Structure formats: C-alpha cells, structure tokens
PDB file of C-alpha atoms and ligand atoms in Angstrom:
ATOM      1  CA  UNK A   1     -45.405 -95.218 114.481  1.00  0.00           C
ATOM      2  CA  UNK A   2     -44.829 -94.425 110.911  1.00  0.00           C
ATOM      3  CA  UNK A   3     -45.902 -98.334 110.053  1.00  0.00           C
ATOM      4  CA  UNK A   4     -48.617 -99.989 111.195  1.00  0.00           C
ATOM      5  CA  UNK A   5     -47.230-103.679 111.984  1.00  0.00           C
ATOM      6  CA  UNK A   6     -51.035-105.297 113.075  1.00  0.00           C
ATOM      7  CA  UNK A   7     -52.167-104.312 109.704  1.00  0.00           C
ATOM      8  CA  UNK A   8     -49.608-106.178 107.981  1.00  0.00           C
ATOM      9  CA  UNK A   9     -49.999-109.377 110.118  1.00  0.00           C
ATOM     10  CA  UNK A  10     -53.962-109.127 110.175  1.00  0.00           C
ATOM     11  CA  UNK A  11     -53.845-108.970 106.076  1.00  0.00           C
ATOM     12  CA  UNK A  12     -50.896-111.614 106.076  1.00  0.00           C
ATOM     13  CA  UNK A  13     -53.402-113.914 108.199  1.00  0.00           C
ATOM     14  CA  UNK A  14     -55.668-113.451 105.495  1.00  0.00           C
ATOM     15  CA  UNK A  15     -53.427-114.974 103.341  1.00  0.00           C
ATOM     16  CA  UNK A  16     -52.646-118.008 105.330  1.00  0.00           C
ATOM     17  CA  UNK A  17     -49.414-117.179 105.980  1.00  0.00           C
ATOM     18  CA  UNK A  18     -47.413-117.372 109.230  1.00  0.00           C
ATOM     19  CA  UNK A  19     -43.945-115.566 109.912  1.00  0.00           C
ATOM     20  CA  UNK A  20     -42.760-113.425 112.505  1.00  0.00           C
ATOM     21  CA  UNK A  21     -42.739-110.116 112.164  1.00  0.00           C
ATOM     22  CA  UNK A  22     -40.116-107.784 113.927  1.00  0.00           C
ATOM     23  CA  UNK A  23     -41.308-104.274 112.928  1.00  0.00           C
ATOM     24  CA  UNK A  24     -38.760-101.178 114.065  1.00  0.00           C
ATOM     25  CA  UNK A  25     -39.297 -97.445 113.728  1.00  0.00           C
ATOM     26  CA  UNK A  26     -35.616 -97.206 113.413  1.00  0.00           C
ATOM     27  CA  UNK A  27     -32.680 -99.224 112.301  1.00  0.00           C
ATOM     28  CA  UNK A  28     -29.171 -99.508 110.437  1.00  0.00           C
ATOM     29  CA  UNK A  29     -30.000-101.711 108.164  1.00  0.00           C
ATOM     30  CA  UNK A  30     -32.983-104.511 107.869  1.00  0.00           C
ATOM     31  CA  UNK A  31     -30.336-106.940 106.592  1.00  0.00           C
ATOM     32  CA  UNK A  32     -28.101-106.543 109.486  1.00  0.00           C
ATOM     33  CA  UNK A  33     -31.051-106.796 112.039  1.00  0.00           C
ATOM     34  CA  UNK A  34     -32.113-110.155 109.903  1.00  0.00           C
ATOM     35  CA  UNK A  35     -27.916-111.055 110.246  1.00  0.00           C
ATOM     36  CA  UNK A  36     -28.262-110.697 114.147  1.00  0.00           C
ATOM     37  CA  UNK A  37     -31.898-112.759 114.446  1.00  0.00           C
ATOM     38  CA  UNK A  38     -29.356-115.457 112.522  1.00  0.00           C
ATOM     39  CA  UNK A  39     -26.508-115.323 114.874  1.00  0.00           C
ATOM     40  CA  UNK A  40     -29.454-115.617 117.526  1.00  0.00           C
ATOM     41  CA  UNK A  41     -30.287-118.851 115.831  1.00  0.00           C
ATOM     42  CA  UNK A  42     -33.335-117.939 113.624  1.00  0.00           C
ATOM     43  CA  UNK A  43     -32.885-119.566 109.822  1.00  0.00           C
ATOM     44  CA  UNK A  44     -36.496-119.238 108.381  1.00  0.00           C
ATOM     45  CA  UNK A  45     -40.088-117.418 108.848  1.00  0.00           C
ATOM     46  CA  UNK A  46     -38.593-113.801 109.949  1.00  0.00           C
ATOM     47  CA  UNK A  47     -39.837-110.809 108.570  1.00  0.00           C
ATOM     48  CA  UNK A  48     -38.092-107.580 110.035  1.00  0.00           C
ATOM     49  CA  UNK A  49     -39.566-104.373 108.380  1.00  0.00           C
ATOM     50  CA  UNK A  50     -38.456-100.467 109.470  1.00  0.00           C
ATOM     51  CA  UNK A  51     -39.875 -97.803 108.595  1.00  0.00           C
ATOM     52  CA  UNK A  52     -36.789 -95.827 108.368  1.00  0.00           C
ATOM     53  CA  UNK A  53     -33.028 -96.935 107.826  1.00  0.00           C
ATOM     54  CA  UNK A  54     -29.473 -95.174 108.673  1.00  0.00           C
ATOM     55  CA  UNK A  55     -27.367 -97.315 107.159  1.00  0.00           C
ATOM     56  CA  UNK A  56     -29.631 -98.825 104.509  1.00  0.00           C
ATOM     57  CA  UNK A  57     -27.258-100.805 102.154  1.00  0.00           C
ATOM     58  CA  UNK A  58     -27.807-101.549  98.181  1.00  0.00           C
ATOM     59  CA  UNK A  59     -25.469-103.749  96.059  1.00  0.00           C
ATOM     60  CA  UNK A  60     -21.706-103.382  95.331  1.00  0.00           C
ATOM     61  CA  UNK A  61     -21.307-101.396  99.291  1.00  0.00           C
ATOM     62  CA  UNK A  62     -23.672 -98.791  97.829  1.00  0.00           C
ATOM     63  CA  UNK A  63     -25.464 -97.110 100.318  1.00  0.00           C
ATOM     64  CA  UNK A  64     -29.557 -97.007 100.258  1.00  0.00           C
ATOM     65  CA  UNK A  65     -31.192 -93.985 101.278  1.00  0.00           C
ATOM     66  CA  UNK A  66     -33.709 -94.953 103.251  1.00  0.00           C
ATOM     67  CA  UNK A  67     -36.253 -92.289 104.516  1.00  0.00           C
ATOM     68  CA  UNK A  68     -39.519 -92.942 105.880  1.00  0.00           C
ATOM     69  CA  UNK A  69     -42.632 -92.985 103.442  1.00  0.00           C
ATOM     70  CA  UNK A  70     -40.485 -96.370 102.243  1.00  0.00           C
ATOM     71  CA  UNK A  71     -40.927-100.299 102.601  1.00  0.00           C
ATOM     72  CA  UNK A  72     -37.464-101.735 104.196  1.00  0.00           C
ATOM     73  CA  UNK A  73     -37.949-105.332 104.580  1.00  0.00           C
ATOM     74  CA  UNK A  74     -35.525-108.281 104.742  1.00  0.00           C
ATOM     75  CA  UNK A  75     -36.723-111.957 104.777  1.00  0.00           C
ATOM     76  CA  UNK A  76     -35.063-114.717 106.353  1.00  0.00           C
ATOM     77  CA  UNK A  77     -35.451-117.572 104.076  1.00  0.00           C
ATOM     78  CA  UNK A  78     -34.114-121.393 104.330  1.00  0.00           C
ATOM     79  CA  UNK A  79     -32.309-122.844 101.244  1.00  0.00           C
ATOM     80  CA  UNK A  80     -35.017-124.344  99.116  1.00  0.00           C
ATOM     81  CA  UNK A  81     -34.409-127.567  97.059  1.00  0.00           C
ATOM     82  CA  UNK A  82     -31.333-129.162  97.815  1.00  0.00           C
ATOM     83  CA  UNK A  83     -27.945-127.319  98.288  1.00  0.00           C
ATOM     84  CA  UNK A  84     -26.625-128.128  94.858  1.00  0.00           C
ATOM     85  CA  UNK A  85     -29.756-126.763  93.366  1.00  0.00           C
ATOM     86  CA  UNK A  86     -30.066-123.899  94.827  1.00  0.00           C
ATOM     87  CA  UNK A  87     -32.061-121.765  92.949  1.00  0.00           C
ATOM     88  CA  UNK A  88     -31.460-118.097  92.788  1.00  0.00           C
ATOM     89  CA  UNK A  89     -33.743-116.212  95.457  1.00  0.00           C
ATOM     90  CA  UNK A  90     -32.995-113.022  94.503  1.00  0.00           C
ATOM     91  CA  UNK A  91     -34.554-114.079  91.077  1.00  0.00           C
ATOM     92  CA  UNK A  92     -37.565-114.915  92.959  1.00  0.00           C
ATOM     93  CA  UNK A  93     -37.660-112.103  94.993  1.00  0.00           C
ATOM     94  CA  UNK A  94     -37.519-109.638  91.857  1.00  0.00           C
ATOM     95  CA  UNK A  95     -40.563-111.155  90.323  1.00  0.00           C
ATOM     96  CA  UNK A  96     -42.582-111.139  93.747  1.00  0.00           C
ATOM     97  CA  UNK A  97     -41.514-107.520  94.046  1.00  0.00           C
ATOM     98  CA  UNK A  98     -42.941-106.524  90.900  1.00  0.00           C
ATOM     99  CA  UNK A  99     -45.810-108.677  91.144  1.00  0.00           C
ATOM    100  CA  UNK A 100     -46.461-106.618  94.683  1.00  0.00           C
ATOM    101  CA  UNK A 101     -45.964-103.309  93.278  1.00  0.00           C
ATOM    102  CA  UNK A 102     -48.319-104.249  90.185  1.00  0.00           C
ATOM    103  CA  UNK A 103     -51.074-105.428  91.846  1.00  0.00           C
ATOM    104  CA  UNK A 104     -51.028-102.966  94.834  1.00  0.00           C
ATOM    105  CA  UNK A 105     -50.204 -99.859  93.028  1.00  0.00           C
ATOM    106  CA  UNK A 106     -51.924-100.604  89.142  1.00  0.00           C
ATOM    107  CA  UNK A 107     -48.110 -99.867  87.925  1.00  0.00           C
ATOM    108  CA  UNK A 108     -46.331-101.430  84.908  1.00  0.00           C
ATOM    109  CA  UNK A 109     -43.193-102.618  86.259  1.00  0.00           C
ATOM    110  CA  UNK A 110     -40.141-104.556  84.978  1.00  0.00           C
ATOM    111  CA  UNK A 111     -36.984-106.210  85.930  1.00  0.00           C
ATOM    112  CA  UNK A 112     -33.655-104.989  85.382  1.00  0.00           C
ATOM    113  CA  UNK A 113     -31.189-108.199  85.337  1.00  0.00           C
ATOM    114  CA  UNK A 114     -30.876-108.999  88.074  1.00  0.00           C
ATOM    115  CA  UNK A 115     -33.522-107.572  90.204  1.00  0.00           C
ATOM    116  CA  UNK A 116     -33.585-103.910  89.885  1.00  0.00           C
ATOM    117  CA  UNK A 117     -37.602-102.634  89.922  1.00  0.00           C
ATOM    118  CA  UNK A 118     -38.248-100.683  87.181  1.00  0.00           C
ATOM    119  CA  UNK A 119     -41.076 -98.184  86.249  1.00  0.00           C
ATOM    120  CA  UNK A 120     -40.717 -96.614  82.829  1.00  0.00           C
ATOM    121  CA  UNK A 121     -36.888 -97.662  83.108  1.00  0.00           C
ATOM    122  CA  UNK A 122     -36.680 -95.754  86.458  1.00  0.00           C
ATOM    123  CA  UNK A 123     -35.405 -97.795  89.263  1.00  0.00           C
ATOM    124  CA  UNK A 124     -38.514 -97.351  92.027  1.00  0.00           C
ATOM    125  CA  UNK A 125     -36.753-100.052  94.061  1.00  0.00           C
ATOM    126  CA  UNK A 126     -33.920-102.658  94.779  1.00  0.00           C
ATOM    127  CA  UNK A 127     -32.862-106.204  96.438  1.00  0.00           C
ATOM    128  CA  UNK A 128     -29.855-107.122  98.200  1.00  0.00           C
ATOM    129  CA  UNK A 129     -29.813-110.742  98.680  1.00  0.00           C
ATOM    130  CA  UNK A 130     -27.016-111.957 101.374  1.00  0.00           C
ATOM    131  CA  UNK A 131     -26.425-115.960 101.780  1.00  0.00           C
ATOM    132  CA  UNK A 132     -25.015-116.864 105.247  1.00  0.00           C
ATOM    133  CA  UNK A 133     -22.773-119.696 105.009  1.00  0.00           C
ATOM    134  CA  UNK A 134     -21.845-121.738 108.225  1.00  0.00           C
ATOM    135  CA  UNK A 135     -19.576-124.554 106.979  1.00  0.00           C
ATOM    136  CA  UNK A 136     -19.565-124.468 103.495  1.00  0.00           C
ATOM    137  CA  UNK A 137     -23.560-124.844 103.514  1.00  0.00           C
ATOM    138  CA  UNK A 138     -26.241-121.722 103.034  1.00  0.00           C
ATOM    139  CA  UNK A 139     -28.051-121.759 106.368  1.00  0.00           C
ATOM    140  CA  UNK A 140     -29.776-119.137 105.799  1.00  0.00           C
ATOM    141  CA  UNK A 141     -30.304-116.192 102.834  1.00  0.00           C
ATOM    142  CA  UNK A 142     -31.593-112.505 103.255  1.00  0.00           C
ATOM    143  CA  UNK A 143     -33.950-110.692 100.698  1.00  0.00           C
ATOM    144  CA  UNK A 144     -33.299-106.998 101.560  1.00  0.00           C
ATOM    145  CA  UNK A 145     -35.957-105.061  99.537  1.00  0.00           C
ATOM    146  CA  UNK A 146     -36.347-101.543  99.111  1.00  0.00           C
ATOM    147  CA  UNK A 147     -39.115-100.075  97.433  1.00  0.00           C
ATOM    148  CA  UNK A 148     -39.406 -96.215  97.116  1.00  0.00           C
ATOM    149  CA  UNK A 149     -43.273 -95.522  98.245  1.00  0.00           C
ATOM    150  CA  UNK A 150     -45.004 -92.595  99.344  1.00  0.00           C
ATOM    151  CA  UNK A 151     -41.626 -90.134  99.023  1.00  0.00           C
ATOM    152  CA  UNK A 152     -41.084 -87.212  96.675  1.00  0.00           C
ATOM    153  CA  UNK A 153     -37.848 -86.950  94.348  1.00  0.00           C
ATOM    154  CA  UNK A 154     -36.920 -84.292  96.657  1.00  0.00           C
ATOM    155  CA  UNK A 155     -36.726 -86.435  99.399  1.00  0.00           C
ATOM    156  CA  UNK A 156     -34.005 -87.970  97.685  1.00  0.00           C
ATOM    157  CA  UNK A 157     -30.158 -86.005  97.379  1.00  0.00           C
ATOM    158  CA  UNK A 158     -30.091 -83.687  93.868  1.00  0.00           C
ATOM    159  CA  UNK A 159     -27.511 -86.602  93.071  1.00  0.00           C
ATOM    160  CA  UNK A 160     -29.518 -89.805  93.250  1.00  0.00           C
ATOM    161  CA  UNK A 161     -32.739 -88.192  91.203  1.00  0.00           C
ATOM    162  CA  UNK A 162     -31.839 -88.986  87.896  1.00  0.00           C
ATOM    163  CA  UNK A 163     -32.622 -92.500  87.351  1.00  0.00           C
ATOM    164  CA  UNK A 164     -34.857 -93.207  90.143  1.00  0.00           C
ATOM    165  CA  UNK A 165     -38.305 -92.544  90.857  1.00  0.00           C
ATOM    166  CA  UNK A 166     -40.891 -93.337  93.677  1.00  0.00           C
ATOM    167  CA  UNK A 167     -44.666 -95.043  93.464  1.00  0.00           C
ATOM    168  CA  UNK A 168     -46.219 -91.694  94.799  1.00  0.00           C
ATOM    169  CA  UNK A 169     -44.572 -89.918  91.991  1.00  0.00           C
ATOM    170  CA  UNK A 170     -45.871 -92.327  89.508  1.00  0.00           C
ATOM    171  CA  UNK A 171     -49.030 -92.263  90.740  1.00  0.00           C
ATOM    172  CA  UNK A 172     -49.978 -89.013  92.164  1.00  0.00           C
ATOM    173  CA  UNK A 173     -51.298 -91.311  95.174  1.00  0.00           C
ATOM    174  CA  UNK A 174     -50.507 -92.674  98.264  1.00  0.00           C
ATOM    175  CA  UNK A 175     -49.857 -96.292  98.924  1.00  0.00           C
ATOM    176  CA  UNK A 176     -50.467 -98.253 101.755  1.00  0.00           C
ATOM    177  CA  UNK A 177     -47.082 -99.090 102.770  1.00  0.00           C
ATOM    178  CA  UNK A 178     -49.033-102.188 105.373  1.00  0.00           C
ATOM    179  CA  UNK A 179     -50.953-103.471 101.953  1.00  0.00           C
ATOM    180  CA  UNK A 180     -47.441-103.573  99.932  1.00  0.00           C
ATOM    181  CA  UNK A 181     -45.835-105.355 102.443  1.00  0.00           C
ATOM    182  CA  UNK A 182     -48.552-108.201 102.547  1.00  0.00           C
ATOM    183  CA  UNK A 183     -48.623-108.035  99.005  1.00  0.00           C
ATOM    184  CA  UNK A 184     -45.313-108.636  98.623  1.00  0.00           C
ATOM    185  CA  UNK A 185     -45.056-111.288 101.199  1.00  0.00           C
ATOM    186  CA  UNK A 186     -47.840-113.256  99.813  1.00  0.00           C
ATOM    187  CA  UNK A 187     -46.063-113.011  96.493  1.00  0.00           C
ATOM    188  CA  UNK A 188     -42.832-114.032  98.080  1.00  0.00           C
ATOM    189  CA  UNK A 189     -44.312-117.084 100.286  1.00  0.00           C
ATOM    190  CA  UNK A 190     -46.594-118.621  97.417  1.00  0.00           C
ATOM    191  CA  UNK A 191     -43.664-118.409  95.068  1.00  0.00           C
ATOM    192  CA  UNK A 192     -41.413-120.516  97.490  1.00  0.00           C
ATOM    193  CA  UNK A 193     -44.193-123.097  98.872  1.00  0.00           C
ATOM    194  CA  UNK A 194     -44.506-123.811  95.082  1.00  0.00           C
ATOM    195  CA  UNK A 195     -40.747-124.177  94.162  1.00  0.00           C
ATOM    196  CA  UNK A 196     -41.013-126.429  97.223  1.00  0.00           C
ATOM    197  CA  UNK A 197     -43.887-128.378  96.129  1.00  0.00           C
ATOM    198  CA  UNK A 198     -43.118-128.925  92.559  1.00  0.00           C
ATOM    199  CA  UNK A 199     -39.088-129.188  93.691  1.00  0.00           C
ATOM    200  CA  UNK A 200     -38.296-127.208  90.592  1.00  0.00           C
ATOM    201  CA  UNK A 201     -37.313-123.396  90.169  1.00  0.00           C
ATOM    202  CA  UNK A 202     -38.276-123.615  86.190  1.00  0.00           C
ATOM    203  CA  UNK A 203     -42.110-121.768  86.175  1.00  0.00           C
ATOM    204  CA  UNK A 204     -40.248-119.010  88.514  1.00  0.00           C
ATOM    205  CA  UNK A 205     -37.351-118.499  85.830  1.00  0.00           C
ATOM    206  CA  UNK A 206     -39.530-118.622  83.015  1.00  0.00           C
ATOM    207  CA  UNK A 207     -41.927-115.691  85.138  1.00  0.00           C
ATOM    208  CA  UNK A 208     -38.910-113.694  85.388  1.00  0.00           C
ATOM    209  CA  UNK A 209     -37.854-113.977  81.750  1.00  0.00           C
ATOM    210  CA  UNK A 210     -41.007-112.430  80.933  1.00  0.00           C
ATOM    211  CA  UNK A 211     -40.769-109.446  83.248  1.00  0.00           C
ATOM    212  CA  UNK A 212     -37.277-108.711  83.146  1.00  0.00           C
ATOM    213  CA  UNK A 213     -36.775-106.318  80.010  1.00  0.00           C
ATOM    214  CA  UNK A 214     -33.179-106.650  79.946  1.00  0.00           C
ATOM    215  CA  UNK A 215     -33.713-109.899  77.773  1.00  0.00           C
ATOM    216  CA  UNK A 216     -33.425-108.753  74.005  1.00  0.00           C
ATOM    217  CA  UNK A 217     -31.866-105.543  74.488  1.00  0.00           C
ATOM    218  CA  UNK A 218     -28.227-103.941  73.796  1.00  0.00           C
ATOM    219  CA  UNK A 219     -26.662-103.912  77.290  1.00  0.00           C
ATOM    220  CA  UNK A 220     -23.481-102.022  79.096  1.00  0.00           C
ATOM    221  CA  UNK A 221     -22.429-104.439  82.258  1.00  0.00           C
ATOM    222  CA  UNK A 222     -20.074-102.930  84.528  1.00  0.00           C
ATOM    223  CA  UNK A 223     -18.034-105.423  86.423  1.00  0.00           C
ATOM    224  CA  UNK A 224     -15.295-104.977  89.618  1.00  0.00           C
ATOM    225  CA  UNK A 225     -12.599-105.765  87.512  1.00  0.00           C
ATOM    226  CA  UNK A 226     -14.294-105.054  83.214  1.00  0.00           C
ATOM    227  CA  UNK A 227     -16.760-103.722  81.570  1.00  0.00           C
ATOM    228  CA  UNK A 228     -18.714-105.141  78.685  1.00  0.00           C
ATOM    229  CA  UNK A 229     -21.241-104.234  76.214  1.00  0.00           C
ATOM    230  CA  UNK A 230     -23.732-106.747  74.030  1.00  0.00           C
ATOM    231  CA  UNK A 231     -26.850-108.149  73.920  1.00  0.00           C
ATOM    232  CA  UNK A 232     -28.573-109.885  76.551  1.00  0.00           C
ATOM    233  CA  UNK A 233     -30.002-113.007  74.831  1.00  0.00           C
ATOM    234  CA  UNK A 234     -31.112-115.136  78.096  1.00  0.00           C
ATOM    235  CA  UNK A 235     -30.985-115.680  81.997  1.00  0.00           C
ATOM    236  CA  UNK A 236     -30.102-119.291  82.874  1.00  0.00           C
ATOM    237  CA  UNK A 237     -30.893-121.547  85.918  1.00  0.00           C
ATOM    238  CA  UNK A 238     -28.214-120.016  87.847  1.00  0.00           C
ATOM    239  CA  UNK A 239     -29.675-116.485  87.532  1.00  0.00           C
ATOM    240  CA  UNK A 240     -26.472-115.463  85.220  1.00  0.00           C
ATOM    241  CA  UNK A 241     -26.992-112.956  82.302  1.00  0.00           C
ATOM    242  CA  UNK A 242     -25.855-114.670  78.733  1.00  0.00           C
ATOM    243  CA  UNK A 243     -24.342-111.857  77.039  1.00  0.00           C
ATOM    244  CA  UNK A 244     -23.070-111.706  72.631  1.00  0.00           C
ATOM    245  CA  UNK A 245     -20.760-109.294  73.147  1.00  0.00           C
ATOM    246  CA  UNK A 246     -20.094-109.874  69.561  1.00  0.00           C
ATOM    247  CA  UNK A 247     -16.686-112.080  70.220  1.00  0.00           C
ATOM    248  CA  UNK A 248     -18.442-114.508  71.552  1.00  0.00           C
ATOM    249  CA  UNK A 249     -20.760-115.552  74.660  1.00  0.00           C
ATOM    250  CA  UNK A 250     -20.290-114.290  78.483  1.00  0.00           C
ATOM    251  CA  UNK A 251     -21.828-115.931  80.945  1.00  0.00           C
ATOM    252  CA  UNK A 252     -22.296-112.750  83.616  1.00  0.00           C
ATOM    253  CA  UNK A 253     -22.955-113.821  87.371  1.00  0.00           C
ATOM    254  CA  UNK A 254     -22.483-110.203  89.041  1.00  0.00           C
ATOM    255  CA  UNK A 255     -22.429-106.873  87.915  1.00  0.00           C
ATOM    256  CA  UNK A 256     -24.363-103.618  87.246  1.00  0.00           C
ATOM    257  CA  UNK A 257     -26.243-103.015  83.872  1.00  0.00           C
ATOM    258  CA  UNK A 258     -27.053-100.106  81.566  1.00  0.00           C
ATOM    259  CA  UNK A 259     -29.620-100.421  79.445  1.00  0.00           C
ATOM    260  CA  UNK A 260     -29.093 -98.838  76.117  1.00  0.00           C
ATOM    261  CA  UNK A 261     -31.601 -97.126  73.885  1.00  0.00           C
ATOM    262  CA  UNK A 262     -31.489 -98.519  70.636  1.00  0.00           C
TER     263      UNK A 262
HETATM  264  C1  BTN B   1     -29.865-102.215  95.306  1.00  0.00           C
HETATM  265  O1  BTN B   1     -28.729-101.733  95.365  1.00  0.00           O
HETATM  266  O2  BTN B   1     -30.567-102.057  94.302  1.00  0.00           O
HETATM  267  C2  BTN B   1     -30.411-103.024  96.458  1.00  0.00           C
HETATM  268  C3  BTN B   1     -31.083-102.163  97.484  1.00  0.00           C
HETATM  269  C4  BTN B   1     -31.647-102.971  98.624  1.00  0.00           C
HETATM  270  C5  BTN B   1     -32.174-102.086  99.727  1.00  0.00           C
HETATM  271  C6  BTN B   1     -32.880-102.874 100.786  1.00  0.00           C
HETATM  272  S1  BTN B   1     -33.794-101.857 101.896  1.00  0.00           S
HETATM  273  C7  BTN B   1     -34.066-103.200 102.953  1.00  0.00           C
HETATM  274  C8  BTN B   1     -32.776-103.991 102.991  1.00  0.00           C
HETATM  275  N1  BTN B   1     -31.889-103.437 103.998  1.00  0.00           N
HETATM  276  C9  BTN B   1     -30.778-102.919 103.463  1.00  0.00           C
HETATM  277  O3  BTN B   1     -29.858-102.376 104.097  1.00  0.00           O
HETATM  278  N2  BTN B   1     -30.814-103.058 102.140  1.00  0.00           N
HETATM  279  C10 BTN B   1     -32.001-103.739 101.685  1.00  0.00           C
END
C-alpha cells in the first residue's frame, strides 16, 4: 500500500471532520470513480484518493500523469448556497490547495487563474472541477486535485518537464502524502462550512485574489476558439478573469493562461 488511508482518517478525526474515504492503490481516474459513487447515489461527504492513476485527466481532455509518490484526490461536494449563487468551487479548491501545500510543505505557493498551483511559476499541481447536472440542477460537483509530491522530474516524460515541478524537488524532502491529504481536506471542509455559515462566497474570493498572481500581470489566454493577450485586472464572483486587452474589457470564463514576464 503505497498510501496509508488510517492515517489520513485518524488526522482528519483530529480535525473534526467526517467523510468517507474510498482509498485505491489503483484507478483510471479519481474523478470517474467519484462519477460512479454519484450514479450509485452518493452527492456529498466522499473522499476517493489513489495512489496511482492510468487515466488521470487535467483540463481541456489533457491527460494527467499520474505516478505514485502523488496525491490524486477528488471530492464529492453538494452545491453550496443556493443554485443561482453558486459560487465557484474550483476557486475554493485552489486556495485550500495552496493553503495545504503551504502549511504542510513550508512552500510559497500561488494561483494561476484559475486554479493552477504554482511554485516559483512552476505548476506543482492542478484541479479539474466537474459539475453533474441531473435536470438542469448541480447535484453534485467533483474537485479532482493533483498535486505532484514525493516524484522526481524524471519521473515525468522529457516533454512535460519544462514548466512543472514537484514538492520533493522543491524541497529536497519528502512529504507525507497522509498529512497533505488531511491538510488539504481540513482546508477544503472549513472553507465550505464557512461559505455555508456566513451564506456568502466573498472572504473566499477576496483569499484567492490575494494568492492568485495572475491579478496585475500581462497575460496570454488561449481559448477553444481565440486567443487573447492583456492584463488581468480582477476575478469576479463568478470566478471569470477580467481581462484590458487594450480594446476594451473581456470577461474570460474558460481558458488556459500564460503568464508573461514583463
Ligand atoms: C489540470 O489540468 O491542471 C487539472 C489536473 C487535475 C488532476 C487531478 S488528479 C485527481 C483527479 N483525477 C483526475 O483524473 N484528475 C484530477
């Protein structure tokens, strides 16, 4: 067993928090496993972690290279607030991420819009959020996080290296993957119990404004269908990018961002 799943629970039960926990050596994807626990009628309070992944997935169909000495997790979530609210979890995900990988591994990390984990602008991890609708309504969503851990950049193919790096490479050390994960749960879980309190996503979005360096600089945003290039002034409720692109203002809900060096 590459993961130690009692750990995780014993240190989550620390924390206060309850979920179940489906822990796999071995899957296709975490966020297809969550999918199937959905079909099965599950819509909150699932955890599924793998060590290892064969089909990991990343955003735009990318594929996620998933070998073990990594944390693949995906969290079954219920909308929070009301439908027409619906505040962007993958926002809230990102800052729990970095808040995990701060606090468990002393690392300075940062945000790329939208929720691309950055260490010294190198992408040490990712989130694919998925929202299953049944009827027009979200029943459910999945946060699909991937964070690179105790791997090498040669355990990576040549062509995936440049950009990317991994926490053991940052720090020289080894993580505990089981400490991460309950780190980054109890990041995740106190982030929503208070967006659920307070019934507001605000102090979440204002969190993520500060971590996310995007905000300020000169931007390339590749699109399906156009690119564009400005400056990212803001992020607004909706978890869209607010781009100048010098002939006037884009509001950007999907796409992939460059970060230029000015
Ligand atoms: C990205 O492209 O940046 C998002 C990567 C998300 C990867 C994680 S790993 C756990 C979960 N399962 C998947 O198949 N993908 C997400």
């Amino acid at each position: 067993m590459w993961i130690n799943p009692d750990e995780i629970i014993k240190k989550l039960d620390m924390k206060g928090i309850e979920v179940r926990l489906a822990y796999f050596d071995e899957v296709d994807s975490t966020n297809n496993v969550a999918k199937s626990f959905i079909q099965d009628g599950v819509t909150d309070g699932l955890v599924v972690i793998s060590a290892t992944q064969t089909a990991g997935r990343g955003r735009f169909l990318r594929s996620w290279v998933s070998p073990p000495g990594g944390l693949y997790t995906s969290l079954v979530v219920k909308p929070i607030l009301s439908p027409a609210d619906m505040p962007p979890l993958g926002i809230l995900a990102g800052c729990s991420t970095a808040a995990a990988v701060r606090s468990t591994c002393s690392l300075d990390v940062h945000l790329k819009w939208p929720n691309d984990i950055l260490v010294d602008e190198k992408k040490v991890g990712g989130i694919l959020s998925e929202s299953i609708i049944e009827e027009d309504q979200v029943v459910s969503v999945i946060l699909g996080i991937g964070i690179n851990v105790n791997l090498e950049l040669d355990d990576y193919p040549e062509d995936l290296r440049n950009g990317m790096t991994t926490i053991l490479h940052e720090t020289g050390q080894e993580t505990s993957i089981e400490e991460l994960a309950a780190s980054l749960l109890g990041e995740t879980y106190s982030r929503i119990s208070e967006v659920e309190a307070r019934q507001t996503f605000l102090p979440v979005l204002s969190e993520y404004k500060k971590v996310c360096n995007t905000l300020g600089r000169r931007v390339i945003v590749e699109q399906t269908d156009a690119t564009l290039e400005g400056t990212a002034l803001d992020v607004d409720e909706s978890g869209a990018l607010v781009l100048e692109t010098g002939e006037g203002i884009e509001i950007v809900s999907a796409g992939d961002v460059q970060h230029l060096h000015s």
